């Protein structure tokens, strides 16, 4: 398949754009593979790519129930950052950010990664001190982060609500300059194209309905397209993890499925050149502007367990009031679209990339509402875990049994609570 | 908007309520020192796609904690009753029995 380049654009443009190849092969399943990845979202496609690229395992299938990128990969607010402070999360998300920085070149596909900076606002001295502690830990780990006082923040984003009459006057922000946004569809298509180029079969409209095991070892899956055998099977189906885990006999997991909404406004002229986020009390809000001009924003979970990919209006009203408190100038902007995705909410707000009790079955789950930024490292680590039957140093703490041993990765300090992120 | 039929207050919008947790969990007795029992109750979830029993608190109403049966895929609400068995029993009694002497 031809590499994408300026020369290709010129050549195809001069010949009427009639001879572009499809970006990936839409494959039919073979009877067996070395590895099957269930779930054709960003994480599953990235896993398949890195299995082929880093570990020389080319006989791989990605099986997707719907169409690739049609689940949470297409339902996020595209924010990429690595401002975590627990050991286990810190190195994992920084590894991901480093992969993002070179991802367009790596995949020969423009994922539109834009390091526009990420501002985390604070409103009280206590909140400031807690954030400073977190960002100091990041800096000790070689991750960028800096403290902006109120005046520095005003010069960076002049149109927030800085009034002393505000419900909570802004005191300043913690800033990660290397963070930013990426184009979510491009990430999926880029990984799909790169994986397909290396021989990976991408099989759409094929639902896994059961697992086949002999002698306590997984040997394949039953699907709506028939039985497919494999030496190893990886699950990357965040949102539906519990359903497949029950089918595989893994029993109950430390996960609840919740829905999270996101919103995009009509396109407006350049208004915000960074990502702005705040969380205080019940209020939680994050916003950025897409390259098309739409304001992309979101807030809290809807609040009750759900597998319905539709959001409710009270939460919309809640998020809209968060927006109005922070950016009153948005008041006349019309909402264009609103959607909801199903999140794997783990009991400590952190994910799993791990082996399971069933030989041959591997689990990638529990992303809460922070999975998009993890896409490259999730695939990278999951591929390593599958290929070596053991985790990489970067994901060795993202285990399923950490709750039992008391090694929770609880960034928010909530204790057992399936609504952290 | 979901609407929940509170046995005390009647039909109300769900934003009067606070979702608490999975209502099918049975926590071990406090004297139980078995770690597995606690681990199972505190961390593991059935997480069904379909019928789900859950606890809702009528925060901006009568403040009763309710056990609600709800479908997690269709959001159809089923039976609703107070989570506390004594309150549930008291509400079932005919009005004359509630009269104070």
Coordinates of C-alpha atoms in Angstrom, one line a residue:
Chain A
X1 CA 0.0 0.0 0.0
X2 CA 1.3 3.4 -1.0
X3 CA 2.7 5.6 1.8
X4 CA 0.8 8.8 2.4
X5 CA 3.0 11.8 1.4
X6 CA 2.9 15.2 -0.2
X7 CA 3.8 13.6 -3.4
X8 CA 0.8 11.2 -3.2
X9 CA -1.5 14.1 -2.6
X10 CA -0.1 15.9 -5.6
X11 CA -0.3 12.9 -7.9
X12 CA -3.8 11.8 -6.8
X13 CA -5.0 15.4 -6.9
X14 CA -3.8 15.8 -10.5
X15 CA -5.5 12.5 -11.5
X16 CA -8.9 13.2 -10.0
X17 CA -8.4 11.4 -6.7
X18 CA -9.6 8.2 -8.4
X19 CA -6.9 5.7 -7.4
X20 CA -6.6 5.9 -3.6
X21 CA -6.5 2.5 -2.0
X22 CA -8.9 1.8 0.8
X23 CA -7.1 2.5 4.1
X24 CA -7.5 -1.1 5.4
X25 CA -8.6 -4.5 4.2
X26 CA -12.1 -5.5 5.5
X27 CA -11.3 -9.1 6.1
X28 CA -13.3 -12.3 6.5
X29 CA -12.2 -14.6 9.3
X30 CA -9.8 -17.5 8.8
X31 CA -10.3 -20.6 10.9
X32 CA -7.5 -19.9 13.2
X33 CA -5.0 -17.2 14.3
X34 CA -2.1 -16.8 16.7
X35 CA -3.9 -14.1 18.5
X36 CA -7.4 -12.8 18.4
X37 CA -8.2 -9.3 19.8
X38 CA -11.9 -8.8 20.7
X39 CA -12.9 -5.2 20.2
X40 CA -12.1 -3.0 17.2
X41 CA -11.8 0.3 19.1
X42 CA -8.6 2.3 19.5
X43 CA -7.1 0.0 22.1
X44 CA -7.8 -3.2 20.2
X45 CA -6.5 -1.9 16.9
X46 CA -3.4 -0.5 18.7
X47 CA -2.8 -3.9 20.3
X48 CA -2.9 -5.6 17.0
X49 CA -0.6 -3.1 15.4
X50 CA 2.0 -3.4 18.2
X51 CA 1.8 -7.2 18.2
X52 CA 2.8 -7.2 14.6
X53 CA 5.3 -4.2 14.8
X54 CA 7.1 -4.9 18.1
X55 CA 6.7 -8.6 18.6
X56 CA 6.6 -10.1 15.1
X57 CA 3.2 -11.7 15.6
X58 CA 1.4 -11.1 12.2
X59 CA -1.2 -13.7 12.3
X60 CA -3.7 -11.6 14.2
X61 CA -7.4 -10.9 13.9
X62 CA -9.3 -7.9 15.4
X63 CA -13.0 -8.9 15.8
X64 CA -15.5 -6.1 16.1
X65 CA -19.2 -6.5 16.8
X66 CA -20.1 -3.3 15.0
X67 CA -17.8 -1.2 12.9
X68 CA -14.3 -0.1 14.0
X69 CA -14.2 3.0 16.1
X70 CA -18.0 3.0 16.5
X71 CA -17.9 2.6 20.3
X72 CA -16.1 4.7 22.8
X73 CA -13.3 5.4 20.3
X74 CA -15.8 7.7 18.6
X75 CA -17.5 9.0 21.7
X76 CA -14.8 10.9 23.7
X77 CA -13.6 14.4 24.2
X78 CA -10.1 13.7 22.7
X79 CA -8.0 15.0 25.5
X80 CA -4.5 13.6 25.9
X81 CA -2.5 14.3 29.1
X82 CA -0.2 12.5 31.6
X83 CA -0.9 14.4 34.9
X84 CA -1.2 11.4 37.2
X85 CA 0.5 11.0 40.5
X86 CA 0.2 7.3 41.6
X87 CA 3.1 5.0 40.8
X88 CA 1.6 2.7 38.1
X89 CA -0.4 5.5 36.5
X90 CA 2.4 8.1 36.2
X91 CA 4.8 6.0 34.1
X92 CA 1.9 4.4 32.1
X93 CA 0.3 7.7 31.0
X94 CA 3.7 9.4 30.4
X95 CA 4.7 6.4 28.2
X96 CA 1.4 7.0 26.3
X97 CA 2.1 10.7 25.9
X98 CA 5.5 9.9 24.5
X99 CA 4.0 7.5 21.9
X100 CA 1.4 10.2 21.0
X101 CA 4.2 12.7 20.3
X102 CA 5.5 10.5 17.4
X103 CA 2.3 8.7 16.5
X104 CA 1.5 10.4 13.2
X105 CA 5.0 9.6 11.9
X106 CA 4.9 6.1 13.3
X107 CA 1.6 5.3 11.6
X108 CA 2.1 7.4 8.5
X109 CA -1.3 8.9 9.3
X110 CA -2.0 12.3 10.5
X111 CA -3.7 11.8 13.9
X112 CA -3.8 15.6 14.3
X113 CA -2.1 15.5 17.7
X114 CA -2.0 19.0 19.0
X115 CA 0.0 19.8 22.1
X116 CA -1.9 22.9 23.0
X117 CA -1.5 22.6 26.7
X118 CA -3.9 21.5 29.5
X119 CA -5.0 23.8 32.3
X120 CA -6.3 22.4 35.5
X121 CA -8.0 25.2 37.5
X122 CA -8.0 25.6 41.2
X123 CA -10.3 27.6 43.4
X124 CA -9.1 27.1 47.0
X125 CA -5.7 27.1 48.8
X126 CA -6.3 23.4 49.7
X127 CA -7.0 22.4 46.2
X128 CA -3.9 24.4 45.0
X129 CA -1.6 22.6 47.5
X130 CA -2.9 19.1 46.6
X131 CA -2.4 19.9 42.9
X132 CA 1.1 21.3 43.5
X133 CA 2.0 18.1 45.3
X134 CA 0.7 16.1 42.3
X135 CA 2.6 18.2 39.7
X136 CA 5.8 18.0 41.8
X137 CA 5.6 14.3 41.8
X138 CA 5.1 14.5 38.0
X139 CA 8.2 16.7 37.7
X140 CA 10.2 14.3 39.8
X141 CA 9.2 11.6 37.3
X142 CA 10.4 13.8 34.4
X143 CA 6.9 14.9 33.3
X144 CA 6.4 18.5 32.5
X145 CA 4.0 20.6 34.7
X146 CA 4.0 24.1 36.0
X147 CA 2.1 26.3 38.4
X148 CA 0.4 29.4 37.0
X149 CA -0.9 32.1 39.3
X150 CA -4.0 34.0 38.6
X151 CA -2.2 36.7 36.5
X152 CA -0.3 34.2 34.5
X153 CA -3.5 32.3 33.8
X154 CA -5.3 35.6 32.8
X155 CA -2.6 36.3 30.2
X156 CA -3.0 32.8 28.8
X157 CA -6.8 32.4 28.8
X158 CA -8.2 35.9 29.2
X159 CA -11.9 35.0 28.8
X160 CA -12.6 32.8 31.8
X161 CA -14.8 34.1 34.6
X162 CA -12.2 35.8 36.8
X163 CA -14.8 37.8 38.7
X164 CA -14.4 38.0 42.5
X165 CA -18.2 37.7 42.5
X166 CA -18.0 34.2 40.9
X167 CA -19.4 31.3 42.8
X168 CA -15.8 30.2 43.2
X169 CA -13.2 32.8 42.2
X170 CA -10.3 31.2 40.2
X171 CA -7.0 31.3 42.0
X172 CA -4.8 29.9 39.3
X173 CA -4.1 26.7 37.4
X174 CA -1.6 23.8 37.0
X175 CA -0.4 23.6 33.4
X176 CA 0.9 20.7 31.4
X177 CA 2.2 22.1 28.1
X178 CA 2.8 18.8 26.3
X179 CA -0.8 17.7 26.8
X180 CA -3.5 18.5 24.2
X181 CA -6.0 16.8 21.9
X182 CA -6.0 14.5 18.9
X183 CA -8.4 13.5 16.2
X184 CA -10.2 10.5 17.6
X185 CA -11.3 8.9 14.3
X186 CA -7.9 9.4 12.8
X187 CA -6.3 7.5 15.6
X188 CA -8.6 4.5 14.9
X189 CA -8.2 4.7 11.2
X190 CA -4.4 5.2 11.5
X191 CA -4.0 2.1 13.7
X192 CA -6.4 0.1 11.5
X193 CA -4.4 1.0 8.4
X194 CA -1.0 0.4 9.9
X195 CA -2.1 -2.9 11.4
X196 CA -3.8 -4.0 8.2
X197 CA -0.6 -3.2 6.3
X198 CA 1.3 -5.6 8.5
X199 CA -1.1 -8.4 7.8
X200 CA -3.7 -8.1 10.6
X201 CA -7.2 -9.1 9.7
X202 CA -9.8 -6.5 10.7
X203 CA -13.2 -8.3 10.9
X204 CA -16.3 -6.1 11.4
X205 CA -19.9 -7.0 12.2
X206 CA -18.7 -10.1 13.9
X207 CA -19.9 -10.6 17.5
X208 CA -18.2 -12.9 20.0
X209 CA -20.8 -15.1 21.6
X210 CA -18.8 -17.5 23.6
X211 CA -15.4 -18.9 24.5
X212 CA -14.0 -22.3 23.7
X213 CA -11.6 -23.9 26.2
X214 CA -10.1 -27.3 26.7
X215 CA -8.3 -28.4 29.8
X216 CA -8.5 -25.0 31.5
X217 CA -7.0 -23.3 28.6
X218 CA -8.7 -21.0 26.1
X219 CA -8.4 -22.2 22.5
X220 CA -10.8 -20.0 20.6
X221 CA -14.0 -18.0 20.4
X222 CA -17.5 -18.6 19.1
X223 CA -18.7 -15.8 17.0
X224 CA -21.7 -14.8 14.8
X225 CA -19.3 -15.6 11.9
X226 CA -18.5 -19.1 13.2
X227 CA -15.9 -20.6 15.4
X228 CA -12.4 -19.1 15.3
X229 CA -9.5 -20.8 17.0
X230 CA -6.5 -18.9 18.5
X231 CA -3.6 -19.6 20.8
X232 CA -4.3 -16.4 22.7
X233 CA -7.3 -14.1 23.0
X234 CA -7.2 -10.5 24.2
X235 CA -10.3 -8.6 25.3
X236 CA -10.4 -4.8 24.8
X237 CA -14.1 -4.2 25.0
X238 CA -14.4 -1.4 27.6
X239 CA -18.1 -0.8 28.4
X240 CA -19.0 -4.4 27.8
X241 CA -16.2 -6.1 29.7
X242 CA -18.4 -7.6 32.4
X243 CA -20.7 -9.2 29.8
X244 CA -17.8 -11.0 28.1
X245 CA -16.1 -11.8 31.3
X246 CA -19.2 -13.7 32.5
X247 CA -19.2 -15.6 29.2
X248 CA -15.5 -16.5 29.6
X249 CA -16.1 -17.8 33.1
X250 CA -14.1 -15.1 34.8
X251 CA -17.0 -14.3 37.1
X252 CA -17.6 -10.9 38.6
X253 CA -15.1 -8.1 38.0
X254 CA -14.4 -4.9 40.0
X255 CA -16.3 -2.9 37.3
X256 CA -19.6 -1.2 36.8
X257 CA -20.8 0.1 33.4
X258 CA -21.9 3.7 33.5
X259 CA -22.7 6.2 30.8
X260 CA -20.8 9.4 30.2
X261 CA -22.1 12.2 27.9
X262 CA -20.2 14.6 25.8
X263 CA -21.3 17.6 23.8
X264 CA -20.1 19.7 20.8
X265 CA -21.3 23.1 19.9
X266 CA -21.8 24.7 16.5
X267 CA -18.4 25.7 15.0
X268 CA -17.2 29.1 16.1
X269 CA -14.1 31.2 15.3
X270 CA -10.9 30.4 17.3
X271 CA -11.9 30.9 20.9
X272 CA -9.9 28.6 23.1
X273 CA -6.3 27.4 22.3
X274 CA -5.8 25.1 25.2
X275 CA -7.7 22.4 27.2
X276 CA -9.4 23.9 30.3
X277 CA -10.5 21.6 33.0
X278 CA -11.8 21.9 36.5
X279 CA -13.2 19.7 39.2
X280 CA -14.5 21.1 42.5
X281 CA -17.1 19.6 44.7
X282 CA -19.8 18.1 42.5
X283 CA -18.8 20.3 39.6
X284 CA -16.6 18.7 36.9
X285 CA -16.0 20.2 33.5
X286 CA -13.5 19.9 30.6
X287 CA -13.5 21.8 27.4
X288 CA -11.5 22.3 24.2
X289 CA -12.1 23.6 20.7
X290 CA -11.8 21.2 17.8
X291 CA -10.0 22.1 14.6
X292 CA -13.4 22.6 13.0
X293 CA -14.3 25.2 15.6
X294 CA -16.8 23.2 17.7
X295 CA -16.5 23.5 21.5
X296 CA -16.1 20.0 22.7
X297 CA -17.0 19.5 26.4
X298 CA -18.2 17.2 29.1
X299 CA -18.6 16.7 32.8
X300 CA -19.7 14.0 35.2
X301 CA -21.2 10.6 34.6
X302 CA -25.0 10.4 34.4
X303 CA -24.8 8.7 37.8
X304 CA -26.5 5.3 37.5
X305 CA -25.4 2.0 36.0
X306 CA -26.3 1.8 32.3
X307 CA -25.6 0.1 29.0
X308 CA -27.8 2.6 27.1
X309 CA -25.7 4.8 24.8
X310 CA -28.0 7.8 25.4
X311 CA -27.6 10.6 28.0
X312 CA -30.2 12.3 30.2
X313 CA -31.1 15.9 30.3
X314 CA -30.5 16.8 34.0
X315 CA -26.8 16.0 33.4
X316 CA -26.8 18.1 30.3
X317 CA -28.2 21.0 32.3
X318 CA -25.5 20.4 35.0
X319 CA -22.7 20.5 32.4
X320 CA -24.1 23.5 30.7
X321 CA -24.2 25.4 34.0
X322 CA -20.5 24.4 34.6
X323 CA -19.8 25.9 31.2
X324 CA -21.7 29.1 31.9
X325 CA -19.9 29.5 35.3
X326 CA -16.5 29.2 33.7
X327 CA -17.0 30.8 30.2
X328 CA -20.1 33.1 30.2
X329 CA -19.2 34.1 26.6
X330 CA -20.5 30.7 25.5
X331 CA -24.0 31.6 26.5
X332 CA -25.3 32.3 23.0
X333 CA -23.5 29.3 21.4
X334 CA -25.8 26.6 20.1
X335 CA -25.3 22.9 20.9
X336 CA -24.8 20.9 17.7
X337 CA -24.6 17.3 19.0
X338 CA -24.7 15.3 22.2
X339 CA -23.9 11.6 22.8
X340 CA -23.1 9.1 25.5
X341 CA -20.7 6.1 25.7
X342 CA -20.6 3.2 28.1
X343 CA -17.6 3.4 30.5
X344 CA -16.0 0.5 32.4
X345 CA -15.9 2.2 35.8
X346 CA -13.3 0.3 37.9
X347 CA -13.4 0.5 41.7
X348 CA -10.4 2.7 42.0
X349 CA -10.6 4.8 38.8
X350 CA -7.6 3.0 37.2
X351 CA -7.4 0.4 34.4
X352 CA -6.3 -3.2 34.0
X353 CA -3.9 -4.6 31.4
X354 CA -3.2 -8.1 32.6
X355 CA -3.3 -11.8 32.3
X356 CA -6.4 -13.6 33.7
X357 CA -7.0 -16.8 35.6
X358 CA -7.9 -18.5 32.4
X359 CA -4.7 -19.5 30.5
X360 CA -4.7 -17.8 27.0
X361 CA -7.1 -15.0 27.9
X362 CA -5.9 -11.5 28.5
X363 CA -7.8 -8.5 29.8
X364 CA -7.6 -4.8 28.8
X365 CA -10.4 -3.0 30.7
X366 CA -11.5 -0.6 33.4
X367 CA -10.6 2.7 31.6
X368 CA -13.3 4.7 33.4
X369 CA -13.5 7.9 31.4
X370 CA -9.8 8.3 30.6
X371 CA -9.3 5.7 27.9
X372 CA -8.7 7.8 24.9
X373 CA -5.4 9.3 26.0
X374 CA -4.2 5.8 26.9
X375 CA -4.8 4.4 23.4
X376 CA -1.2 4.0 22.1
X377 CA 0.3 2.8 25.5
X378 CA -2.7 0.5 26.1
X379 CA -2.1 -1.3 22.9
X380 CA 1.7 -1.2 23.4
X381 CA 1.5 -2.7 26.9
X382 CA -1.3 -5.2 26.0
X383 CA 0.7 -6.5 23.0
X384 CA 3.7 -7.0 25.3
X385 CA 1.6 -8.7 27.9
X386 CA 0.1 -11.1 25.3
X387 CA 3.3 -11.7 23.4
X388 CA 5.4 -12.5 26.6
X389 CA 2.6 -13.9 28.7
X390 CA 3.8 -11.3 31.3
X391 CA 3.3 -7.6 31.8
X392 CA 5.9 -4.9 30.8
X393 CA 7.3 -2.8 33.7
X394 CA 5.0 0.0 32.5
X395 CA 1.8 -1.9 33.1
X396 CA 2.9 -4.4 35.9
X397 CA 0.8 -2.5 38.5
X398 CA -2.4 -2.4 36.4
X399 CA -3.5 -5.8 37.7
X400 CA -6.9 -7.2 38.6
X401 CA -5.9 -8.5 42.0
X402 CA -4.6 -5.2 43.3
X403 CA -7.9 -4.7 45.3
X404 CA -7.3 -8.0 47.1
X405 CA -3.7 -7.2 48.0
X406 CA -4.4 -3.6 48.9
X407 CA -2.5 -1.9 46.1
X408 CA -5.3 0.2 44.7
X409 CA -4.4 3.0 42.2
X410 CA -6.8 5.4 43.7
X411 CA -5.8 8.9 42.3
X412 CA -8.8 10.7 43.9
X413 CA -8.6 9.0 47.3
X414 CA -12.2 8.0 47.2
X415 CA -11.8 4.5 48.4
X416 CA -13.9 1.8 46.7
X417 CA -16.1 3.8 44.4
X418 CA -17.0 3.1 40.7
X419 CA -17.3 6.7 39.6
X420 CA -13.7 8.0 39.8
X421 CA -11.6 8.5 36.8
Chain B
X1 CA -35.2 11.9 32.7
X2 CA -36.1 8.8 34.7
X3 CA -39.2 9.0 36.9
X4 CA -39.4 7.0 40.1
X5 CA -42.6 6.2 42.0
X6 CA -41.6 7.0 45.6
X7 CA -43.8 4.9 47.9
X8 CA -44.1 8.0 50.2
X9 CA -44.1 11.0 47.9
X10 CA -45.4 9.6 44.6
X11 CA -44.0 9.9 41.0
X12 CA -41.0 12.2 41.0
X13 CA -38.2 13.1 38.5
X14 CA -34.9 11.2 39.2
X15 CA -33.0 14.4 39.8
X16 CA -34.7 14.6 43.2
X17 CA -32.9 11.3 44.0
X18 CA -29.3 10.3 44.6
X19 CA -28.1 7.0 43.1
X20 CA -26.3 5.2 45.9
X21 CA -25.2 1.8 44.8
X22 CA -25.9 -1.7 43.6
X23 CA -28.7 -2.9 45.8
X24 CA -28.1 -6.6 45.4
X25 CA -25.0 -6.5 47.6
X26 CA -25.2 -8.2 51.0
X27 CA -22.4 -6.9 53.2
X28 CA -20.9 -9.3 55.7
X29 CA -21.6 -8.9 59.4
X30 CA -19.2 -6.4 61.0
X31 CA -17.7 -9.2 63.1
X32 CA -16.9 -11.2 60.0
X33 CA -13.1 -11.2 59.5
X34 CA -13.0 -13.2 56.4
X35 CA -11.2 -11.1 53.8
X36 CA -12.7 -12.8 50.8
X37 CA -16.3 -12.1 52.0
X38 CA -15.4 -8.4 52.3
X39 CA -13.5 -8.3 49.0
X40 CA -16.5 -9.9 47.2
X41 CA -19.0 -7.4 48.7
X42 CA -16.9 -4.2 48.4
X43 CA -15.2 -4.7 45.1
X44 CA -16.9 -7.2 42.8
X45 CA -20.0 -6.5 40.8
X46 CA -22.4 -8.5 38.7
X47 CA -22.8 -5.5 36.5
X48 CA -25.7 -6.9 34.4
X49 CA -27.1 -5.6 31.1
X50 CA -30.8 -5.9 32.0
X51 CA -32.6 -6.2 35.4
X52 CA -30.7 -4.5 38.1
X53 CA -31.6 -3.9 41.8
X54 CA -30.2 -0.6 43.0
X55 CA -30.4 1.8 46.0
X56 CA -31.7 5.4 45.4
X57 CA -32.0 8.0 48.2
X58 CA -34.9 10.4 47.9
X59 CA -32.5 13.3 48.8
X60 CA -34.8 16.2 47.9
X61 CA -38.0 14.4 49.1
X62 CA -38.8 12.2 52.0
X63 CA -35.1 11.0 52.3
X64 CA -36.1 7.4 52.3
X65 CA -33.6 5.0 50.8
X66 CA -35.4 2.9 48.1
X67 CA -34.7 -0.4 46.4
X68 CA -35.4 0.1 42.8
X69 CA -35.6 -2.5 40.1
X70 CA -34.5 -1.0 36.8
X71 CA -33.3 -2.3 33.4
X72 CA -29.8 -1.0 32.7
X73 CA -30.3 -1.3 28.9
X74 CA -33.8 0.1 28.4
X75 CA -34.0 2.1 31.7
X76 CA -37.5 0.7 32.3
X77 CA -38.3 1.0 36.0
X78 CA -39.9 -2.0 37.8
X79 CA -40.8 -2.5 41.5
X80 CA -39.8 0.2 44.0
X81 CA -39.9 -0.3 47.8
X82 CA -38.1 1.2 50.8
X83 CA -34.8 -0.5 51.5
X84 CA -35.4 -0.7 55.2
X85 CA -37.7 -3.7 55.8
X86 CA -39.4 -2.1 58.8
X87 CA -40.3 1.0 56.8
X88 CA -41.5 -1.2 53.9
X89 CA -43.7 -3.1 56.4
X90 CA -45.1 0.0 58.0
X91 CA -46.1 1.5 54.6
X92 CA -48.0 -1.7 53.8
X93 CA -50.2 -1.5 56.9
X94 CA -53.7 -0.1 56.3
X95 CA -54.3 3.6 57.2
X96 CA -56.3 2.8 60.3
X97 CA -53.4 0.9 61.9
X98 CA -51.3 4.0 61.6
X99 CA -53.7 6.1 63.7
X100 CA -52.1 7.2 67.0
X101 CA -54.0 6.4 70.1

